[in-house]
Coordinates of C-alpha atoms in Angstrom, one line a residue:
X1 CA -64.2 -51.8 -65.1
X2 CA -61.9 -52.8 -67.6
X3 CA -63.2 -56.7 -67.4
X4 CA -66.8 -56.2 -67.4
X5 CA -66.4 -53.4 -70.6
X6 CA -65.0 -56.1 -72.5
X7 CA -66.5 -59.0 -71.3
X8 CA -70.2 -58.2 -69.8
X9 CA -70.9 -61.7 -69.3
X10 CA -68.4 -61.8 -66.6
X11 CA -70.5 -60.0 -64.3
X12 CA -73.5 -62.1 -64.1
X13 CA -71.2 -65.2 -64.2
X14 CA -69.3 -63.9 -61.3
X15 CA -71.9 -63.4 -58.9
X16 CA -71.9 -65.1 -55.6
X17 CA -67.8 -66.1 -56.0
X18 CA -65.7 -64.2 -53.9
X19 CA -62.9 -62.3 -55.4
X20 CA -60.1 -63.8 -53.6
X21 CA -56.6 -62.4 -53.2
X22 CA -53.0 -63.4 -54.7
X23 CA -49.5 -62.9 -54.5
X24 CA -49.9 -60.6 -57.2
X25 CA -52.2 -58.7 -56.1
X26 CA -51.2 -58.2 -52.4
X27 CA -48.2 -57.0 -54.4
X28 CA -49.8 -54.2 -56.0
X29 CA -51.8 -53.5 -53.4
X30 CA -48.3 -52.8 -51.2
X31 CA -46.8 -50.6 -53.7
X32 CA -49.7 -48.8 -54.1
X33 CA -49.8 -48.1 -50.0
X34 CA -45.9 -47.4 -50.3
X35 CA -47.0 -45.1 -52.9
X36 CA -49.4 -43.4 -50.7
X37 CA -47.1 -43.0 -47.7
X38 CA -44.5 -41.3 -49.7
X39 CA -46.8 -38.7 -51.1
X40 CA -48.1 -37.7 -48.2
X41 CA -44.8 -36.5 -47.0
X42 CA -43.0 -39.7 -45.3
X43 CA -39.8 -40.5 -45.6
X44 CA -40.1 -43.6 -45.8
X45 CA -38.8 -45.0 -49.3
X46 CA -35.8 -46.3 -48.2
X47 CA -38.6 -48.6 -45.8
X48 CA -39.8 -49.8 -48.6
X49 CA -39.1 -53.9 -50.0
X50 CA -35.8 -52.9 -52.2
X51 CA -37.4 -54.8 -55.2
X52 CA -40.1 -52.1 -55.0
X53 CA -38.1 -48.8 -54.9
X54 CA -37.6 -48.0 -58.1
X55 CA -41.3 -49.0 -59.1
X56 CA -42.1 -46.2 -56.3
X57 CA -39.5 -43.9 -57.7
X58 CA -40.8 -43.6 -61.1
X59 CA -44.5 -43.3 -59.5
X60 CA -44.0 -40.8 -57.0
X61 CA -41.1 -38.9 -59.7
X62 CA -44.6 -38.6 -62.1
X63 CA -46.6 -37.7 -59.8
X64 CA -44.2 -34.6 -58.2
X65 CA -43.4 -33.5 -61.8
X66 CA -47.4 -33.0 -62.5
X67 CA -48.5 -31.8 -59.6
X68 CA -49.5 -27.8 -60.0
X69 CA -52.3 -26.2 -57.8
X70 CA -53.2 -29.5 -56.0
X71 CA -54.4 -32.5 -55.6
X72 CA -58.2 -33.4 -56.2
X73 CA -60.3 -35.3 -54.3
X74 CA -59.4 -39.3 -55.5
X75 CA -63.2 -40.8 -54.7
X76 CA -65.9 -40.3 -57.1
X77 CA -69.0 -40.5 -57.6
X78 CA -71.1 -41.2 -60.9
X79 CA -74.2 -42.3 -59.8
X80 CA -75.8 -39.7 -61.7
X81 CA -74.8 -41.0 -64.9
X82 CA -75.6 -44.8 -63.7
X83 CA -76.6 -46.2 -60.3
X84 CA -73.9 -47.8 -58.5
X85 CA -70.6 -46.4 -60.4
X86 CA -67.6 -45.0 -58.2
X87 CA -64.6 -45.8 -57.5
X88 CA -61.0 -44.5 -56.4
X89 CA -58.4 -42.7 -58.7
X90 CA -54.9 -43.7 -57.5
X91 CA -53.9 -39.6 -58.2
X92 CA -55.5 -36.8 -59.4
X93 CA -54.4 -33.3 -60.1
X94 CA -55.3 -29.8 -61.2
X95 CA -53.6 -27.3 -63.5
X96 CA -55.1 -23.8 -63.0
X97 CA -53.1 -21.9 -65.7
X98 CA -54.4 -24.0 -68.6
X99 CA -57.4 -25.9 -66.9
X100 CA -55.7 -29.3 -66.9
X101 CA -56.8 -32.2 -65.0
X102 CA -54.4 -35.2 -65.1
X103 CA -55.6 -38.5 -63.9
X104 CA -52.5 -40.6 -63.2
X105 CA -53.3 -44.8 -62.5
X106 CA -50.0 -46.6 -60.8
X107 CA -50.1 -50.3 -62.9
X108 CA -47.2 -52.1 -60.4
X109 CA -47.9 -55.4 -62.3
X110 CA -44.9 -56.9 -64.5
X111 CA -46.5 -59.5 -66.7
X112 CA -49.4 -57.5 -68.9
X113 CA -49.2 -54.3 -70.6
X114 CA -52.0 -52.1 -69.8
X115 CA -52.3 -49.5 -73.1
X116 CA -53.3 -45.5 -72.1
X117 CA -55.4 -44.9 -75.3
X118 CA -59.2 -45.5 -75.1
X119 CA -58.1 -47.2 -72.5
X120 CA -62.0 -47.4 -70.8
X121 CA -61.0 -48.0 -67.2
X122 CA -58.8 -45.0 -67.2
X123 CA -61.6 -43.2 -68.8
X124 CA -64.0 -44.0 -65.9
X125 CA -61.6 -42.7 -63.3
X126 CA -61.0 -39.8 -65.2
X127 CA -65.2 -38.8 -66.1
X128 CA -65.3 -39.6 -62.1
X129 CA -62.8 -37.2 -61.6
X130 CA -64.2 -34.4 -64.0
X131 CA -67.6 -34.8 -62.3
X132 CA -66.4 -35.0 -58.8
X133 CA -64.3 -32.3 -58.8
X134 CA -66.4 -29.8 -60.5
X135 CA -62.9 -28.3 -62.3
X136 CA -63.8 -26.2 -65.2
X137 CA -61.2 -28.1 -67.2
X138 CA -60.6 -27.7 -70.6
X139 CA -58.6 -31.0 -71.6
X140 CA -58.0 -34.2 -69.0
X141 CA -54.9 -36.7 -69.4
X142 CA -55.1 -39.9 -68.7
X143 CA -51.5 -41.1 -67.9
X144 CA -50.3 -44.7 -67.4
X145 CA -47.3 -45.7 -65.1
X146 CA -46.3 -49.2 -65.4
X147 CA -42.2 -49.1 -64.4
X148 CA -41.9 -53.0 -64.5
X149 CA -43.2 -53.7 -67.2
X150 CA -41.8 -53.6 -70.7
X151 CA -43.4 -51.2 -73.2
X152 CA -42.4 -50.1 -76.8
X153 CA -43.2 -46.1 -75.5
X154 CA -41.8 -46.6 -72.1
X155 CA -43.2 -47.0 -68.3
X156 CA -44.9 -44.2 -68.2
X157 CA -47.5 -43.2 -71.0
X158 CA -50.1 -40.8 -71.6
X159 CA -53.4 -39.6 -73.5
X160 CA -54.7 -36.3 -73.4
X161 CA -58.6 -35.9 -74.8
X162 CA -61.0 -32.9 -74.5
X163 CA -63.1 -32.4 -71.6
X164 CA -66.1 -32.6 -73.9
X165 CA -64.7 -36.0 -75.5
X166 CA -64.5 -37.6 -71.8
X167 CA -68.2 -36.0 -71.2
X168 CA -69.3 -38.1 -74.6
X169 CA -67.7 -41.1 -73.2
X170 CA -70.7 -41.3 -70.2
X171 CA -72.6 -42.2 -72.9
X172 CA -70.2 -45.2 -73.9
X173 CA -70.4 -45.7 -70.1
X174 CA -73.8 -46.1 -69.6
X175 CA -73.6 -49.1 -72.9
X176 CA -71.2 -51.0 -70.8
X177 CA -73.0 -50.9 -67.5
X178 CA -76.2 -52.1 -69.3
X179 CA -74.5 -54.6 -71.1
X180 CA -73.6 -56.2 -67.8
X181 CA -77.9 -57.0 -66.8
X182 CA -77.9 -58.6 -70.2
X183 CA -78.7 -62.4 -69.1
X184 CA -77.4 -63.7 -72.9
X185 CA -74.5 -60.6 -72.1
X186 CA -71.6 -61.7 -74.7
X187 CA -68.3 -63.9 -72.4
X188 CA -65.6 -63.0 -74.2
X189 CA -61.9 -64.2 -73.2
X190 CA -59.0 -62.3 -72.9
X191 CA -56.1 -60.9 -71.1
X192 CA -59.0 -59.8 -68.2
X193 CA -59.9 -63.4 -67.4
X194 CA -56.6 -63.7 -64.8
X195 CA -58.6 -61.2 -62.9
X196 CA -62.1 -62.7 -63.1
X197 CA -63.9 -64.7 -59.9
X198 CA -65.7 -66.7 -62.6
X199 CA -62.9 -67.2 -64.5
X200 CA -60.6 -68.0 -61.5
X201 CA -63.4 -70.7 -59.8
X202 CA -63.0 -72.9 -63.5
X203 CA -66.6 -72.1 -64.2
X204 CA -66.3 -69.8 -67.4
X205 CA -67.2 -71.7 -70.3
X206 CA -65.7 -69.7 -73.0
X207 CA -62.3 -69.5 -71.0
X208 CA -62.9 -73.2 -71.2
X209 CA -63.6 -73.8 -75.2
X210 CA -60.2 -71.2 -75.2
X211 CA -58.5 -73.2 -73.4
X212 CA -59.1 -76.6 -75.3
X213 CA -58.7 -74.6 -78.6
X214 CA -55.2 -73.7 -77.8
X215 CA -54.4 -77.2 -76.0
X216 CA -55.6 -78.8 -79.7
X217 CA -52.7 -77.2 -81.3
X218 CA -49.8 -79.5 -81.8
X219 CA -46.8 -78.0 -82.0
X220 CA -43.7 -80.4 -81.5
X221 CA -40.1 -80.2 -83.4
X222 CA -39.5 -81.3 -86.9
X223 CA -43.3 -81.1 -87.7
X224 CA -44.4 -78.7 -90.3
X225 CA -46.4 -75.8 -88.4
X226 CA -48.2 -72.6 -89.4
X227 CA -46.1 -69.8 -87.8
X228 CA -49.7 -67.8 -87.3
X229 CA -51.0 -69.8 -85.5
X230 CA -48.3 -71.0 -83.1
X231 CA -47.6 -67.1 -82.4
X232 CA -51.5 -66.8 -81.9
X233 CA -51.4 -69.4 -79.1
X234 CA -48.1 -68.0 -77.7
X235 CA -50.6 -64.8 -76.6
X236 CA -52.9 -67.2 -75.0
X237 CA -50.2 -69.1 -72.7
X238 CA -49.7 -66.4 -70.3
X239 CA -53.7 -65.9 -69.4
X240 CA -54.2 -69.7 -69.0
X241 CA -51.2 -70.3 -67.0
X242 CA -52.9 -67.7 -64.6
X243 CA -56.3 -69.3 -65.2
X244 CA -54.8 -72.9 -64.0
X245 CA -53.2 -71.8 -61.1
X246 CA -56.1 -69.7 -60.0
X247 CA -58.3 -72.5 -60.5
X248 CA -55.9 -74.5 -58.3
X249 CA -55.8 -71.9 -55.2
X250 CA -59.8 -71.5 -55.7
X251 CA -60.2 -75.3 -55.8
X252 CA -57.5 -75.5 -52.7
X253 CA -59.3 -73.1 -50.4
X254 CA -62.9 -74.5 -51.1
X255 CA -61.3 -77.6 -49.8
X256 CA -60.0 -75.9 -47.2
X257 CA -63.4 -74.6 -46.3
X258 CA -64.6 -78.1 -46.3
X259 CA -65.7 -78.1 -49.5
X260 CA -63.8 -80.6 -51.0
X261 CA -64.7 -80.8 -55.2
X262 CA -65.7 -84.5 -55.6
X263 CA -62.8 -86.9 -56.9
X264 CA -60.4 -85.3 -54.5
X265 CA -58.9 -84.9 -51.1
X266 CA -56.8 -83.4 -48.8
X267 CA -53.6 -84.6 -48.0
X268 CA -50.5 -84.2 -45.8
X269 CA -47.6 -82.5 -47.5
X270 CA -44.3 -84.8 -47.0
X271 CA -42.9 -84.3 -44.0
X272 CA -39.4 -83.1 -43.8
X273 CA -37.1 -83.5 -40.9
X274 CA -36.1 -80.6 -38.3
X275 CA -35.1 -80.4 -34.8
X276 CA -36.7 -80.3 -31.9
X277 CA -34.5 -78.2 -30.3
X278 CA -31.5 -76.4 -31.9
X279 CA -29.5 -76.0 -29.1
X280 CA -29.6 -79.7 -28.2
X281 CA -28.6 -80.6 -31.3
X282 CA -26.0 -78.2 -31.5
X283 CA -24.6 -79.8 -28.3
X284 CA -25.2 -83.5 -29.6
X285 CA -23.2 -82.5 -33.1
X286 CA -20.5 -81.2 -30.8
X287 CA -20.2 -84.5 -28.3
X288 CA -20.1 -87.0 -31.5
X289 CA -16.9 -85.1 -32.6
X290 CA -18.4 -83.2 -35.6
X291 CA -16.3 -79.2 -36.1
X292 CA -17.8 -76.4 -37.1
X293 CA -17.4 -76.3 -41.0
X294 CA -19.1 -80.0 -40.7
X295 CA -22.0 -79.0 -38.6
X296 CA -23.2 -75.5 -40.3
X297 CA -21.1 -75.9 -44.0
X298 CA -18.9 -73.5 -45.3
X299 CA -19.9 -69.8 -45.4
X300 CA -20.4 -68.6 -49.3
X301 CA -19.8 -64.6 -50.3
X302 CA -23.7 -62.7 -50.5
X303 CA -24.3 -61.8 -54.2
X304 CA -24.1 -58.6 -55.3
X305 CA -27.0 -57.5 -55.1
X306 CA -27.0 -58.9 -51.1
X307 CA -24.1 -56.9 -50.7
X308 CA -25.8 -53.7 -52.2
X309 CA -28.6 -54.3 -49.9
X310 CA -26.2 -54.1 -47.0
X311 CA -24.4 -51.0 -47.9
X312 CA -27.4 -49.4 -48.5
X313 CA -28.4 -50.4 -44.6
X314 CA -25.3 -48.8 -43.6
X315 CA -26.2 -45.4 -45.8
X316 CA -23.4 -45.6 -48.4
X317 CA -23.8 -43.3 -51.0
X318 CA -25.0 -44.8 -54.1
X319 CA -22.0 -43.5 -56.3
X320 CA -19.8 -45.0 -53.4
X321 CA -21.5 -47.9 -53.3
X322 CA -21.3 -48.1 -57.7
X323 CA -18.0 -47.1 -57.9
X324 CA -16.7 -49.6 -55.1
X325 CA -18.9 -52.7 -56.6
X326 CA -19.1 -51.9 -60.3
X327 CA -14.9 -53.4 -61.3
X328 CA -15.9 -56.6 -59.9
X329 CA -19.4 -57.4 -60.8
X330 CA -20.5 -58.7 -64.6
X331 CA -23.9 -59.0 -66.0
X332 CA -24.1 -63.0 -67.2
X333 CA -27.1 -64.0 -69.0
X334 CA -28.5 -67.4 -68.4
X335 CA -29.3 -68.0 -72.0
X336 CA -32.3 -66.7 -74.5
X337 CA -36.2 -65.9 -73.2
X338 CA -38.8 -65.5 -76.1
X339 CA -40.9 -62.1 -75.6
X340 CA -43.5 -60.5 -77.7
X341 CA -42.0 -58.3 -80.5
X342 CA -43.1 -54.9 -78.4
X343 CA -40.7 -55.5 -75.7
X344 CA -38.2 -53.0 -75.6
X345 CA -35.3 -55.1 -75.2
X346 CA -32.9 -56.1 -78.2
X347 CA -33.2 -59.2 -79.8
X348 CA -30.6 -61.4 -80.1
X349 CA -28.4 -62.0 -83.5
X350 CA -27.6 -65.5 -83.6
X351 CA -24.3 -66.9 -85.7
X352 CA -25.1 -69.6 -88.2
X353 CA -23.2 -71.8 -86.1
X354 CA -25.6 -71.5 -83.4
X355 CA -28.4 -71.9 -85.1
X356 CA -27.5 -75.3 -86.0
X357 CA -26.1 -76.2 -82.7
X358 CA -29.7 -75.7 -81.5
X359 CA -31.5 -77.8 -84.3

């Protein structure tokens, strides 16, 4: 809901293109079925991809703390406030003693910081949930959890608004869905547009004029620059790298499909070389006098966090396993990454002599 509040266009541009899937999203679609699992009384974190744990743990942690007199039905329905709106809440509780309904969204993404406050997506789920549930509730929050993810207030974050305020916001609502039938309806680009069929198929003219606007910009070393401007394209990199390599799967699969775009082809990726069958060449290595250490190389230690991952397997405790790894393990960085100024880590003080080494 979030992309066609702020860009209405994208709705009418989109029909007709399928939405198709990514890494990304099959990503946050596991996590969020992970999530599900857990909460409905598996044991089964420990099943879970070990990059995804602690995502889960902060999730499911949130979601134990505020749970009071149960858990709501997630569906809902607001057709009666405009045809075709529902959706799914990812969790939804309700607090009897002071007539609290908490609408909790699980963001597993890493790469964009989705805000809590007048956050209209969230809002949506959460009007659903008021007018689903039929809860007499007083006040509803609205709480964001987005553990990988960098924010200046933390991974999880929250907004609490009246139940009257949420009721105003159907109004608001009703705006934004009528905005959508508009056929001039406003395309305006922005962090959304990674998400966005029309955006994704190359066929979004204002993500185009974007795109060229930010690829006019010269910025190269030694030439006098505003420092506006290059931090105002540095906010634009991120959603057009998505937007070029969506428009390369999109363009891939259509080929795929037989739909080749004009100017271009398929073509056979270079072949590399294998064996036909392992054992026989295991043998052949063997009978032209090769050993061991020339025929498979010479066995490295596992990293450490390999090694965690196998201790783990074998149920070590994690203070064992800390206080058994921690002595011979350092943190090394690789060198300096440039972030936007909200991320939470510290920046880094750079000597004079540095500097200059760098220039």
């Amino acid at each position: 809901m979030y992309r066609w509040a702020t860009c209405p266009g994208s709705v009418r541009l989109s029909k007709g293109i399928p939405n198709r899937s990514s890494k990304y999203a099959q990503e946050g679609t596991d996590a969020h079925e992970w999530a599900a699992k857990i909460l409905d009384g598996k044991d089964c974190l420990a099943n879970a991809p070990e990059d995804m744990q602690d995502a889960l743990r902060v999730y499911i942690d949130v979601c134990k703390a505020d749970r009071d007199d149960g858990l709501t039905e997630h569906k809902f329905d607001l057709t009666a406030v405009y045809p075709g709106l529902f959706g799914t809440a990812d969790r939804v509780h309700w607090r009897k003693a002071d007539r609290l309904l908490t609408v909790i969204d699980f963001k597993y993404g890493a790469g964009i910081p989705v805000e809590v406050e007048g956050n209209p997506q969230l809002r949506y789920y959460a009007l659903g949930a008021l007018m689903t549930c039929g809860f007499p509730a007083l006040e509803v929050e609205m709480v964001i959890v987005q553990p990988r993810c960098p924010h200046p207030a933390g991974p999880v974050r929250r907004e609490r608004i009246s139940a009257a305020d949420l009721i105003d916001f159907a109004t608001e609502l009703i705006d934004y869905a009528k905005a959508t039938e508009d056929p001039h309806a406003p395309l305006v680009p922005g962090d959304h547009c990674r998400f966005c069929p029309a955006g994704g198929a190359g066929i979004c003219p204002a993500l185009k004029d974007k795109a060229n606007a930010v690829a006019a910009q010269v910025f190269a070393p030694g030439l006098p620059y505003d420092a506006a401007a290059l931090a105002e394209t540095l906010k634009w990199l991120d959603v057009l790298d998505s937007w070029v390599k969506n428009v390369r799967e999109f363009a891939y699969s259509e080929a795929e499909a037989g739909r080749t775009p004009p100017g271009y082809k398929l073509v056979a990726k270079r072949a590399t070389r294998q064996w036909k069958d392992l054992a026989s060449a295991e043998q052949a290595c063997k009978n032209l006098g090769l050993g061991e250490l020339e025929m498979y190389g010479e066995p490295k230690l596992c990293s450490p966090a390999q090694i965690e991952k196998a201790l783990t397997a074998r149920k070590l405790k994690p203070a064992d396993r800390k206080a058994a790894l921690e002595p011979l393990v350092e943190s090394v960085s690789s060198g300096h990454t440039l972030v936007a100024e909200s991320d939470p880590r510290p920046a880094v003080r750079q000597d004079a002599a540095e500097v200059f080494s760098n220039v």
